[in-house]
mmCIF file of C-alpha atoms and ligand atoms in Angstrom:
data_model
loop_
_atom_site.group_PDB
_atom_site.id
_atom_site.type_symbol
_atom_site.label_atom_id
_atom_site.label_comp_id
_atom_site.label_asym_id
_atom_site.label_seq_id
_atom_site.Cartn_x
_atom_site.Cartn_y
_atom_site.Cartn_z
ATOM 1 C CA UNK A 1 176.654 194.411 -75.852
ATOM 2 C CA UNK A 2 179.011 192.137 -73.921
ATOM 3 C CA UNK A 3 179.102 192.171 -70.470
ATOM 4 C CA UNK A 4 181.584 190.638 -68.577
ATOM 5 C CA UNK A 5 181.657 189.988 -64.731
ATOM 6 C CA UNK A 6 184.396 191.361 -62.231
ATOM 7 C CA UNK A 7 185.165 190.687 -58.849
ATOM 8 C CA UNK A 8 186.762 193.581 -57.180
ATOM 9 C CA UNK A 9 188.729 192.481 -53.987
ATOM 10 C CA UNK A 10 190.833 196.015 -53.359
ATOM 11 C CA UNK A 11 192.438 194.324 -50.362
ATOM 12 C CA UNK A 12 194.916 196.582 -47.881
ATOM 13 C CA UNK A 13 197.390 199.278 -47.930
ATOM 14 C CA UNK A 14 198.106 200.603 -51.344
ATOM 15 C CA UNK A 15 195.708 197.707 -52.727
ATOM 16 C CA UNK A 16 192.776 199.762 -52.701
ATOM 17 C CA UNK A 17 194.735 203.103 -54.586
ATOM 18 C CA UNK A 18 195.974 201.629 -57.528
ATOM 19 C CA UNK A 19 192.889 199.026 -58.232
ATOM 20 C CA UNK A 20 190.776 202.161 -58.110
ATOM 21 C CA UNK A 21 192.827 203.347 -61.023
ATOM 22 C CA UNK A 22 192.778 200.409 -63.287
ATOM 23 C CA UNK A 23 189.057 200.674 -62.717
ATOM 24 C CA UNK A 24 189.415 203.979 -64.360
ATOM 25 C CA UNK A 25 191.279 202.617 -67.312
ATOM 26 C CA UNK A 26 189.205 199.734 -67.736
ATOM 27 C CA UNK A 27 185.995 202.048 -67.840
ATOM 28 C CA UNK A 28 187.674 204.176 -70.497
ATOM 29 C CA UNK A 29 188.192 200.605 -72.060
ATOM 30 C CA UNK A 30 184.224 200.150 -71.748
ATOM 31 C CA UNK A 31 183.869 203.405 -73.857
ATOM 32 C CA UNK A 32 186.640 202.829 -76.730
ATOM 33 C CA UNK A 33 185.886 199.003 -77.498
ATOM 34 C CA UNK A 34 181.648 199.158 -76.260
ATOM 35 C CA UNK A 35 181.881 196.351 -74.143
ATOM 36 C CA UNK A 36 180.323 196.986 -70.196
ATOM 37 C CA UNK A 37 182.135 195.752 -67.195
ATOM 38 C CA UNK A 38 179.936 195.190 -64.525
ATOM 39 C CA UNK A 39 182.324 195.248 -60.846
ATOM 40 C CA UNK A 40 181.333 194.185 -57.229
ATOM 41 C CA UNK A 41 183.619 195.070 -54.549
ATOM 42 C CA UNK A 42 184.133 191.722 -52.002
ATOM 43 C CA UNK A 43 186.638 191.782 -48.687
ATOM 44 C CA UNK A 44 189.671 190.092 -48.925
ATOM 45 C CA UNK A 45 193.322 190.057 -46.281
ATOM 46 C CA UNK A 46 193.732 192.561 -42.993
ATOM 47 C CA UNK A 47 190.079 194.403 -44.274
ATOM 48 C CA UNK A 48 188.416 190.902 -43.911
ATOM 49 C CA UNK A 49 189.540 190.109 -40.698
ATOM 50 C CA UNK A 50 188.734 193.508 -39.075
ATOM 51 C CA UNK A 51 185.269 193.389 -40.309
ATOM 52 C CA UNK A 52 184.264 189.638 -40.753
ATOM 53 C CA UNK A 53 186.975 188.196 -38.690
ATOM 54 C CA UNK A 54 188.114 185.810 -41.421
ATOM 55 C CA UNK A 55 190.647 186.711 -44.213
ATOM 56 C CA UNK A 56 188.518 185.176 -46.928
ATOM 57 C CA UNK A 57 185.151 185.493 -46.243
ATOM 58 C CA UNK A 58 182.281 183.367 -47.872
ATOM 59 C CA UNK A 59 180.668 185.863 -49.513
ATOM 60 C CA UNK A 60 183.977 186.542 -51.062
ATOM 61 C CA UNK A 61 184.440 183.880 -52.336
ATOM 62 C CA UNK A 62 181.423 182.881 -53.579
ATOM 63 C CA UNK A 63 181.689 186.752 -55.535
ATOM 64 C CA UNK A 64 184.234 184.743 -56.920
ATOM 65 C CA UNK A 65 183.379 182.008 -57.892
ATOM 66 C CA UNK A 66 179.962 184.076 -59.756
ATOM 67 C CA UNK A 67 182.287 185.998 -61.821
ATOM 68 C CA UNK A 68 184.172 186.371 -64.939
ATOM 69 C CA UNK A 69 187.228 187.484 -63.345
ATOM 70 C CA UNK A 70 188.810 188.757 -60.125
ATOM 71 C CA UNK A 71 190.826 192.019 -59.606
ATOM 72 C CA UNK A 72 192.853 192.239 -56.695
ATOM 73 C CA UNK A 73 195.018 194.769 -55.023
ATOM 74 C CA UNK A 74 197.246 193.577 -51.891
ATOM 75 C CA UNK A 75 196.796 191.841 -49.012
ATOM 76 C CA UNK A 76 198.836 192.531 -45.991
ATOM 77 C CA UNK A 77 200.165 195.334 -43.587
ATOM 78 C CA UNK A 78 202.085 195.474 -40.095
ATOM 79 C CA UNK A 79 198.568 195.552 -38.131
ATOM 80 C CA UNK A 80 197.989 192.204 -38.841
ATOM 81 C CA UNK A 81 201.558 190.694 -38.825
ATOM 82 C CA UNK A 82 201.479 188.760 -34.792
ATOM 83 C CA UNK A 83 198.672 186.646 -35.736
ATOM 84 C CA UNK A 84 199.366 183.324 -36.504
ATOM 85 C CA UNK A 85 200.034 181.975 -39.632
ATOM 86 C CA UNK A 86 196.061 180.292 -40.101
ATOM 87 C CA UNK A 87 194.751 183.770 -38.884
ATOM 88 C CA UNK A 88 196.998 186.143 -41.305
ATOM 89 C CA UNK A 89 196.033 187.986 -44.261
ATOM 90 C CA UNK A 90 198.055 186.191 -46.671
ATOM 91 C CA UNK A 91 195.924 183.105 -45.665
ATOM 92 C CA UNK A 92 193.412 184.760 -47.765
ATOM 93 C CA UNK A 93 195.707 184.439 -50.771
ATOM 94 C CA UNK A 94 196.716 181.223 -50.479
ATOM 95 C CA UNK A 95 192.989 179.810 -50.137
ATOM 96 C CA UNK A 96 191.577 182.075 -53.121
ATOM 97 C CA UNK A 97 194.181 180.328 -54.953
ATOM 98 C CA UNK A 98 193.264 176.974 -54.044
ATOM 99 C CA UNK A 99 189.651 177.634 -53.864
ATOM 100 C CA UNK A 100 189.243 178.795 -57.610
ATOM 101 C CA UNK A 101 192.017 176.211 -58.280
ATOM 102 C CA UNK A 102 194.351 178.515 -59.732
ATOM 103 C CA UNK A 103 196.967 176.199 -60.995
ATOM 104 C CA UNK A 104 198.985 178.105 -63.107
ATOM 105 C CA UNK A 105 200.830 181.595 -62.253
ATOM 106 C CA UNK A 106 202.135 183.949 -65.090
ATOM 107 C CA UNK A 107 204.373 186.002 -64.234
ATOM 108 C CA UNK A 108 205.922 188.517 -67.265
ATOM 109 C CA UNK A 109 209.301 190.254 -66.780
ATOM 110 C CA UNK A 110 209.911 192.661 -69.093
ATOM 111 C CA UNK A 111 212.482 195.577 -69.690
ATOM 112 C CA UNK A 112 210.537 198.798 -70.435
ATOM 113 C CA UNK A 113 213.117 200.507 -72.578
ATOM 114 C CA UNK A 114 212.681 204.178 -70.911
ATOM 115 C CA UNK A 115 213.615 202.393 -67.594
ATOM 116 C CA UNK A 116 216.282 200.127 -68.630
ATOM 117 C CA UNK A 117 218.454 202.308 -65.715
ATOM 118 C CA UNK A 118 216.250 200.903 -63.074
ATOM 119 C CA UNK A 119 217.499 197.247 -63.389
ATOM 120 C CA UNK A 120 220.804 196.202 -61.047
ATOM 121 C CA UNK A 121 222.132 195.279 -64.086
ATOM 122 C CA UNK A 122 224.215 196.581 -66.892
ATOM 123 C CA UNK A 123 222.089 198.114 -69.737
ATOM 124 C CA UNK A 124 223.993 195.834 -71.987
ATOM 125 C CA UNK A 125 223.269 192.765 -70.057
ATOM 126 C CA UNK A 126 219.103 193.290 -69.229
ATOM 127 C CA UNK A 127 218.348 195.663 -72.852
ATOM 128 C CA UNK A 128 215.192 193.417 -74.863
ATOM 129 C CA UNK A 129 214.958 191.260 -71.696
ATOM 130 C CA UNK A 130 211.337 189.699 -72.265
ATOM 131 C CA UNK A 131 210.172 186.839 -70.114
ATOM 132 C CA UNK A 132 207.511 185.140 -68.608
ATOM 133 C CA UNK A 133 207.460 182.705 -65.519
ATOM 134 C CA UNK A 134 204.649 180.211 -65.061
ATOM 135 C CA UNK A 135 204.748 179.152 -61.651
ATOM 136 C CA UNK A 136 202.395 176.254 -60.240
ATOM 137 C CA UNK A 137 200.209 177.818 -57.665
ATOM 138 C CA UNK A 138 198.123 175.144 -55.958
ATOM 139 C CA UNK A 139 200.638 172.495 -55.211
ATOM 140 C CA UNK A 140 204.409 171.501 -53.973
ATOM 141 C CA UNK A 141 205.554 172.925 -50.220
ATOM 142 C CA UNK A 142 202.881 175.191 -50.251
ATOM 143 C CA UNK A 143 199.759 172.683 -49.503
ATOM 144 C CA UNK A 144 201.725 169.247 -48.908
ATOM 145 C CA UNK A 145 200.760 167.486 -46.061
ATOM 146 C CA UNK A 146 201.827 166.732 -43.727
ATOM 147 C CA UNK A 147 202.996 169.914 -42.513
ATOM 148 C CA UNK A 148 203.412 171.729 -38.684
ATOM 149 C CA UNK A 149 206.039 171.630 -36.118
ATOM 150 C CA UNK A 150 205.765 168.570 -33.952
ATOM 151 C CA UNK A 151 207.784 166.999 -30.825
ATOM 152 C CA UNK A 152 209.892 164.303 -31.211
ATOM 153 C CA UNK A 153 211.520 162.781 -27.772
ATOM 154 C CA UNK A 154 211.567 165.694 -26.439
ATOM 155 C CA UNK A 155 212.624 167.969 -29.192
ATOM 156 C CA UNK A 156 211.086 170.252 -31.651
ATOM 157 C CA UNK A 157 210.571 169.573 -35.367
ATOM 158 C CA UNK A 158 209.436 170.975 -38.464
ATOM 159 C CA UNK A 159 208.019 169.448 -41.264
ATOM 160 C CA UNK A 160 206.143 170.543 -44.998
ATOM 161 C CA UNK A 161 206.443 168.218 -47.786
ATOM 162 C CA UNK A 162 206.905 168.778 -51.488
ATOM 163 C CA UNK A 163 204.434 166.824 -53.469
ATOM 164 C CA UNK A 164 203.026 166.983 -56.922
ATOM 165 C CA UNK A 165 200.842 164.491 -58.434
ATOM 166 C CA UNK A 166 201.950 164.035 -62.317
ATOM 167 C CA UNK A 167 198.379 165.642 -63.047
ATOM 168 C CA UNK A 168 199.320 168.596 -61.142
ATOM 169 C CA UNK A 169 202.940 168.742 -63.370
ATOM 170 C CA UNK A 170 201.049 168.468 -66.623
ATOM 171 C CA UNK A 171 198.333 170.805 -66.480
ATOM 172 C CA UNK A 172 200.948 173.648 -65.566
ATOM 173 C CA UNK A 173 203.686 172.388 -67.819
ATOM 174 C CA UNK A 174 200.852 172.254 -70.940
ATOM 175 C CA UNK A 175 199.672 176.186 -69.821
ATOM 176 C CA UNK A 176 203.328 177.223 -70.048
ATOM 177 C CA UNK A 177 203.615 175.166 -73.465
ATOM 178 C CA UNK A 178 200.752 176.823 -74.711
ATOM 179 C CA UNK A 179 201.827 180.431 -73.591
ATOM 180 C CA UNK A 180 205.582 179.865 -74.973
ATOM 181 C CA UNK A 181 204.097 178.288 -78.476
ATOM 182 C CA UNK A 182 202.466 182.442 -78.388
ATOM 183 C CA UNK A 183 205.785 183.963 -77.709
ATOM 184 C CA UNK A 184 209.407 183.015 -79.072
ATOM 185 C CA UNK A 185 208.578 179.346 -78.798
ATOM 186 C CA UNK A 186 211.196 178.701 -75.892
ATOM 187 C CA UNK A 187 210.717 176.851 -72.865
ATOM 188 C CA UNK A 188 212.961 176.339 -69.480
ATOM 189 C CA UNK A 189 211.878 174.040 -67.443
ATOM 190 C CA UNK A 190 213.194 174.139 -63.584
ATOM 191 C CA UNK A 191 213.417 171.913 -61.121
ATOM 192 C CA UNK A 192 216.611 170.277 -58.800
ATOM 193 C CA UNK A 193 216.043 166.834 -59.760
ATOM 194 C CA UNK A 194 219.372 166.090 -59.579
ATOM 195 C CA UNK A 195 218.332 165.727 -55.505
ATOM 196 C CA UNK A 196 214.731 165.842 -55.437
ATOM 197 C CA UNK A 197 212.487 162.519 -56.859
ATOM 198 C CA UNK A 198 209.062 165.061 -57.101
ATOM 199 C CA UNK A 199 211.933 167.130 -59.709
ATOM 200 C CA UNK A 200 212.470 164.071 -61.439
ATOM 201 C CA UNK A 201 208.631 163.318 -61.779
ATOM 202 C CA UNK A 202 208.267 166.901 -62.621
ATOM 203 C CA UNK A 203 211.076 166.507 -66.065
ATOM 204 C CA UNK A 204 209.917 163.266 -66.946
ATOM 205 C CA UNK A 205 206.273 164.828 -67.595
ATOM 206 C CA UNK A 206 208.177 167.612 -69.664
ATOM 207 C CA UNK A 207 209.515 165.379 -71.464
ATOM 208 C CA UNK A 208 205.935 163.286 -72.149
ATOM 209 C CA UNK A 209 204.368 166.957 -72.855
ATOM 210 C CA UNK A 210 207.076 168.052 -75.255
ATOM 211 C CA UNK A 211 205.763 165.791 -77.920
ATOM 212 C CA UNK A 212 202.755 167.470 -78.215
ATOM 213 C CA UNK A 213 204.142 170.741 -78.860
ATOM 214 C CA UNK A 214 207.331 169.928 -81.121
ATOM 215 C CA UNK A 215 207.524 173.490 -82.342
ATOM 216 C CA UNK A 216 208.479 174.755 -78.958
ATOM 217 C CA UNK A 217 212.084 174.275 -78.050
ATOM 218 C CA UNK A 218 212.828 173.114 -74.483
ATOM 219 C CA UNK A 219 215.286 173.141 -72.185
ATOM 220 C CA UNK A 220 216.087 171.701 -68.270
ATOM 221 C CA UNK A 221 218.048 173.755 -65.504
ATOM 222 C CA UNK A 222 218.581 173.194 -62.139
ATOM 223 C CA UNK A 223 217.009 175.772 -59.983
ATOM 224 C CA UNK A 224 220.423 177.355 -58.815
ATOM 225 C CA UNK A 225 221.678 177.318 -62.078
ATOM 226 C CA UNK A 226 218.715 179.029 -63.385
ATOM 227 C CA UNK A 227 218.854 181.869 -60.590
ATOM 228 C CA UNK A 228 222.327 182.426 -61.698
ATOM 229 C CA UNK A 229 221.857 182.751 -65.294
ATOM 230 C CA UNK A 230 218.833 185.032 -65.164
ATOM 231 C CA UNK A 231 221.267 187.531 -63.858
ATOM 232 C CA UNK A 232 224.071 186.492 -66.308
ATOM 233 C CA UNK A 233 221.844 185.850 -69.149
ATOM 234 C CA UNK A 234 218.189 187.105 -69.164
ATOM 235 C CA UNK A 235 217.801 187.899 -72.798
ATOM 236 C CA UNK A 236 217.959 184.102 -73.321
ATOM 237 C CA UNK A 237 214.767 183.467 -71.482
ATOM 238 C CA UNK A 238 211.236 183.549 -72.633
ATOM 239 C CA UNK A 239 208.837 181.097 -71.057
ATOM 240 C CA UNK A 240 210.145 179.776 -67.851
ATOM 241 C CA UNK A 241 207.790 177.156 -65.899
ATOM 242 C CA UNK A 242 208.571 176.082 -62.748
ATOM 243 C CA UNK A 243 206.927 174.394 -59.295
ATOM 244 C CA UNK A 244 205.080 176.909 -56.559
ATOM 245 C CA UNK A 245 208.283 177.019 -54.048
ATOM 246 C CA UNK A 246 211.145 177.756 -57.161
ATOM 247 C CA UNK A 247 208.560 180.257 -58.518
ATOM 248 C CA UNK A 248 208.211 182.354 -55.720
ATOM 249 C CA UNK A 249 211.776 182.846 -55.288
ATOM 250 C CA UNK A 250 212.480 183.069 -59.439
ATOM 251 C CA UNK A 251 209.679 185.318 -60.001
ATOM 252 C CA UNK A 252 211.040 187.790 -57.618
ATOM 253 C CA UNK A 253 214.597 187.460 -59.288
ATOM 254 C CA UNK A 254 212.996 187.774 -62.757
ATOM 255 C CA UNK A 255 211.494 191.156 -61.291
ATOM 256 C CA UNK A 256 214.532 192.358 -60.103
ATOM 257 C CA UNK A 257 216.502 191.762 -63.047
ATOM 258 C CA UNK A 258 213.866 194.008 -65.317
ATOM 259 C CA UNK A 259 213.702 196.724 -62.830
ATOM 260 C CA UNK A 260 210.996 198.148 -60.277
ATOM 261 C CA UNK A 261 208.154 195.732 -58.759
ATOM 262 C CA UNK A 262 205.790 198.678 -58.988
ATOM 263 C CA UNK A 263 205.445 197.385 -63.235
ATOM 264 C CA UNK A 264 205.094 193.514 -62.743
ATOM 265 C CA UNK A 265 201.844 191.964 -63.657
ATOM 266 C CA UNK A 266 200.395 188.617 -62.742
ATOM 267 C CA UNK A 267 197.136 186.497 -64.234
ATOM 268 C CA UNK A 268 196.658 183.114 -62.145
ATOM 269 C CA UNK A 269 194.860 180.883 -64.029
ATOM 270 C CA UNK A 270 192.482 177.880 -63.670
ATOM 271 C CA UNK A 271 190.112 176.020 -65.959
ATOM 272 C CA UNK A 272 187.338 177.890 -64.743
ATOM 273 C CA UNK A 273 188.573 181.132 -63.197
ATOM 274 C CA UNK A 274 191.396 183.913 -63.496
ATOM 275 C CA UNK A 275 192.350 185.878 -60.891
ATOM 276 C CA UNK A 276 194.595 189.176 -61.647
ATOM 277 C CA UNK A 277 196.928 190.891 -59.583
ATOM 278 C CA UNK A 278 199.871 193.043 -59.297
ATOM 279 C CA UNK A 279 202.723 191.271 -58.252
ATOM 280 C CA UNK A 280 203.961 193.690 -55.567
ATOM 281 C CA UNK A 281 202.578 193.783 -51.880
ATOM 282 C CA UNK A 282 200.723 196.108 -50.340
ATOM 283 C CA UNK A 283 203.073 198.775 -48.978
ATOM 284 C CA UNK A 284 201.808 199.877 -45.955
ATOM 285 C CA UNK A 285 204.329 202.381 -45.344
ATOM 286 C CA UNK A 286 203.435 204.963 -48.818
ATOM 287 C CA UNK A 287 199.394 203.789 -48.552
ATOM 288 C CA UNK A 288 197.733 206.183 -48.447
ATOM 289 C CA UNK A 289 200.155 209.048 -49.990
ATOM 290 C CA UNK A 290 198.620 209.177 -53.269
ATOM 291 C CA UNK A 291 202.173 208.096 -54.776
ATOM 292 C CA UNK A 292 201.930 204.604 -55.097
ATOM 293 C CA UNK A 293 202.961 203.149 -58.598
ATOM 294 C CA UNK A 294 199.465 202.389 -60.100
ATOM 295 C CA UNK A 295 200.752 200.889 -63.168
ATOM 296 C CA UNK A 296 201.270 197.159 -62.551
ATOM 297 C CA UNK A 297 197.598 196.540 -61.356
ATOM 298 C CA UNK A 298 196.585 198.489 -64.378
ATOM 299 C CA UNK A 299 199.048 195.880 -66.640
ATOM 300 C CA UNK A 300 197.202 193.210 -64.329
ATOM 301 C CA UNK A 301 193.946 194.107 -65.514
ATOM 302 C CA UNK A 302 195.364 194.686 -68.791
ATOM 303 C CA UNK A 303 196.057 190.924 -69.185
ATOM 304 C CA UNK A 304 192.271 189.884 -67.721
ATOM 305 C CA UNK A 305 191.001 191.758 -70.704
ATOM 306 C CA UNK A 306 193.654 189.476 -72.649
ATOM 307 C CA UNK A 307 193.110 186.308 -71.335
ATOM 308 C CA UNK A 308 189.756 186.465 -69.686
ATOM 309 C CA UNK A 309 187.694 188.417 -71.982
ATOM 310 C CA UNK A 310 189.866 188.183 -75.074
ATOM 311 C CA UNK A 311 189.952 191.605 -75.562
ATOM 312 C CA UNK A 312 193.576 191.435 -77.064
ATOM 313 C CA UNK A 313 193.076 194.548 -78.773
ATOM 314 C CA UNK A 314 191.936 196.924 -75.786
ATOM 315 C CA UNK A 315 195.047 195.343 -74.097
ATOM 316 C CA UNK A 316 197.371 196.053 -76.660
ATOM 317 C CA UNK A 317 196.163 199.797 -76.315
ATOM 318 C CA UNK A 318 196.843 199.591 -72.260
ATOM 319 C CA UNK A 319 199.982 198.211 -72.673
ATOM 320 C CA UNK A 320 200.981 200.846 -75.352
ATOM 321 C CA UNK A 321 199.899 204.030 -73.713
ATOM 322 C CA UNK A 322 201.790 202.639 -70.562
ATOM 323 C CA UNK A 323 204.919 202.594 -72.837
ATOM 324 C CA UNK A 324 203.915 205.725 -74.495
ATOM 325 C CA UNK A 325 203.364 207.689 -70.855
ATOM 326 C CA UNK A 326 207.368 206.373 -69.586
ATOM 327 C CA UNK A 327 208.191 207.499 -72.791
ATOM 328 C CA UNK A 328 207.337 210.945 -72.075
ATOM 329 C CA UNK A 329 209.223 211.338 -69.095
ATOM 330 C CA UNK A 330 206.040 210.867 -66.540
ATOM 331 C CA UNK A 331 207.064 208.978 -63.502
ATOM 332 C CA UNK A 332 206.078 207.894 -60.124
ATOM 333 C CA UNK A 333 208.673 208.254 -57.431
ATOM 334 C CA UNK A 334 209.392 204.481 -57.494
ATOM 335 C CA UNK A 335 210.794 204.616 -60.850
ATOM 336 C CA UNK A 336 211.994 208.487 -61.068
ATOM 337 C CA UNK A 337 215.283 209.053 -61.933
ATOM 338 C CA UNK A 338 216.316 212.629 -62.568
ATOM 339 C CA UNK A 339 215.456 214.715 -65.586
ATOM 340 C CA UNK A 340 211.678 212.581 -65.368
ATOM 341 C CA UNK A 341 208.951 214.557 -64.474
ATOM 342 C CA UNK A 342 207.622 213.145 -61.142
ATOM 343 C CA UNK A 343 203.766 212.577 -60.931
ATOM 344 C CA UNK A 344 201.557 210.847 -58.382
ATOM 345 C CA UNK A 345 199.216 207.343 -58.462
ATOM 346 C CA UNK A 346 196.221 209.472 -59.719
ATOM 347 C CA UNK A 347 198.405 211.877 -62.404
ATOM 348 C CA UNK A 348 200.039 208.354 -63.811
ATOM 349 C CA UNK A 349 196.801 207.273 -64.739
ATOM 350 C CA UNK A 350 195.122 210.271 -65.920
ATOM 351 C CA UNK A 351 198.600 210.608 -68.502
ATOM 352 C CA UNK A 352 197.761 206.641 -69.124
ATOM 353 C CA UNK A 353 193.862 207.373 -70.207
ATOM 354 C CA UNK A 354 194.925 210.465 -72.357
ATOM 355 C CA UNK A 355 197.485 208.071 -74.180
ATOM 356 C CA UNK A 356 194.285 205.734 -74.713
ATOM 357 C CA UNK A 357 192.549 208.456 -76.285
ATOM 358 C CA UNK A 358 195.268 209.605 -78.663
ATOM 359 C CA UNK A 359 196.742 206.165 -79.743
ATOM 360 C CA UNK A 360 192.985 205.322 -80.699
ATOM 361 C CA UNK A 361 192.865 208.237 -82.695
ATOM 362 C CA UNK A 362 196.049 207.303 -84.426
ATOM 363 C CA UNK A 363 195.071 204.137 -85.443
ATOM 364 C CA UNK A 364 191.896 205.385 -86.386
HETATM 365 C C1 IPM B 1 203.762 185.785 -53.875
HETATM 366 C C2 IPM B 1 203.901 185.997 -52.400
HETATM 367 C C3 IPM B 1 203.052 184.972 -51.699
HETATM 368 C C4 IPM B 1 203.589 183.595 -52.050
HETATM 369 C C5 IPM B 1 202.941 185.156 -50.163
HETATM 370 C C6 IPM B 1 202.464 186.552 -49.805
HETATM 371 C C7 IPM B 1 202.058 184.119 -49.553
HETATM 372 O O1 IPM B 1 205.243 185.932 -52.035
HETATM 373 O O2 IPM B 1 202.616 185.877 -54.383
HETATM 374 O O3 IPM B 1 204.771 185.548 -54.542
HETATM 375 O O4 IPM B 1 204.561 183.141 -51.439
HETATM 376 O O5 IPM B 1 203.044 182.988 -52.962
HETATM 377 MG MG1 MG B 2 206.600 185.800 -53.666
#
């Protein structure tokens, strides 16, 4: 029987609600497909610092660095927000990334069709929207030194720098290459090089890498023009890929145009480790309510079993009886709209597990 190793960091707020869930999907996973998944709990964000007075501690990581994959929930909450910037919880986050070397961020966007009404946009615009953005995560503005707010005669400045080695570019750009060659073989690249000489390094690596993968179409935009046509155009999109600073704000816009945060997965990925979390934060103000939207940690552990464990078949099932579940009408209050029957973080799941069952049984 395989076993496969997971690092549980539930984190704060509604972290520790809807990681408890996916746990309870991936243990019906455990009983469908016979495979075991052994999880150990470790302290990550606000939690950390409370009880070990460091937002990442060692034995954390090290948890980490021991296992097959990491689950995590949120990090984050208004208890924690006057400490300074080395001290806060999101400190955690940025060193796990680095730590495990996490280069490469994927990011899917996708329409759900029973929620189409939840995007900003027209149904006709967003309907079949489908894309995913691969956003360096261990680079660019992020980690460039030097960095901090210095004096100058007398008056105050602040300084981070963007800087990307052409490693750094290619190792991304090939992940994203690799992940669009697996989808509808398209590729955006974005960057502002018509200002920027790291955005120039950044396309003339694309350009290298593009030979290697010659059945993947490619394209440049500048990072404005990009943020304009995902609104205008996201149907066009499929792989987008992207430095750490253009991905933050992209991702978030790629989120928006598909509909509610509490459905957006994300796998971070390095050559040794994976590290899986929802994309939105940790809510402080519904944690605890029982009502918090467990599904996009339990699409986030969804893709570990894809990627990680190469369990594309459990994940399939997941990612069906999610569909099959909005389908039916069953919503938290994040996504209700009226006419839906309304359900809380616990309910969700239990209509997700059922949909396990009965999908296996129709395939059967
Ligand atoms: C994200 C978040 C983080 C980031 C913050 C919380 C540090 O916005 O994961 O997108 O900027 O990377
Ligand atoms: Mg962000």
């Amino acid at each position: 029987m395989r076993v496969f190793r997971v690092a549980v960091l539930k984190g704060d707020g509604i972290g520790p609600e809807t990681v408890s869930e996916a746990l309870r999907v991936l243990k019906k996973v455990e009983e469908i497909f016979g495979v075991t998944f052994h999880f150990e709990e470790g302290l990550i964000g606000g939690e950390a610092i409370d009880k070990k007075g460091d937002p990442l501690p060692d034995e954390t990581l090290d948890l980490c660095k021991r296992s097959d994959a990491v689950l995590l929930g949120a990090v984050g909450g208004p208890k924690w927000d006057d400490l300074p910037t080395e001290k806060r919880p999101e400190k955690g986050l940025l060193r796990i990334r680095k730590e495990l070397d996490l280069y490469a961020n994927l990011r899917p966007a996708k329409v759900w069709e029973p929620l189409i009404d939840a995007s900003p946009l027209k149904p006709e615009v967003v309907k079949g929207t489908d894309m995913v953005v691969v956003r360096e995560l261990t680079g660019d503005l992020y980690y460039g030194e030097p960095r901090g707010v210095f004096e100058e005669k007398g008056v105050r400045v602040g300084i981070n720098t963007m800087r990307y080695t052409e490693e750094e570019i290619r190792r991304v750009v090939r992940k994203a290459f690799e992940v669009a060659r697996r989808r509808r073989r398209k590729l955006t690249s974005v960057d502002k090089s018509n200002v920027l000489e790291v955005s120039r390094l950044w396309r003339e690596v694309v350009e290298e890498e593009r030979k290697n993968f010659p059945e993947v179409e490619v394209e440049h935009l500048y990072v404005d023009n990009c943020a304009m046509q995902m609104v205008r155009r996201p149907t066009d999109f499929d792989v987008i890929v992207t430095s750490n600073m253009f991905g933050d704000i992209l991702s978030d816009e790629a989120g928006v145009v598909v509909g509610s945060l509490g459905m957006l997965p994300s796998a971070s990925l390095g050559d040794k480790h994976a590290l899986y979390e929802p994309v939105h934060g940790s809510a402080p103000d519904i944690a605890g309510k029982g009502i918090a939207n467990p599904i996009a940690t339990i699409l986030s552990a969804s893709m570990m079993l894809r990627f990680s464990f190469g369990l594309s078949e459990a994940s399939d099932l997941v990612e069906k009886a999610v569909e099959r579940t909005l389908e039916e009408g069953w919503r938290t209050p994040d996504i209700y709209s009226e006419g839906c029957k309304k359900v809380g973080t616990k309910e969700m799941t239990d209509r997700i597990i059922e949909n396990m069952e009965r999908l296996r049984d129709e395939v059967a």
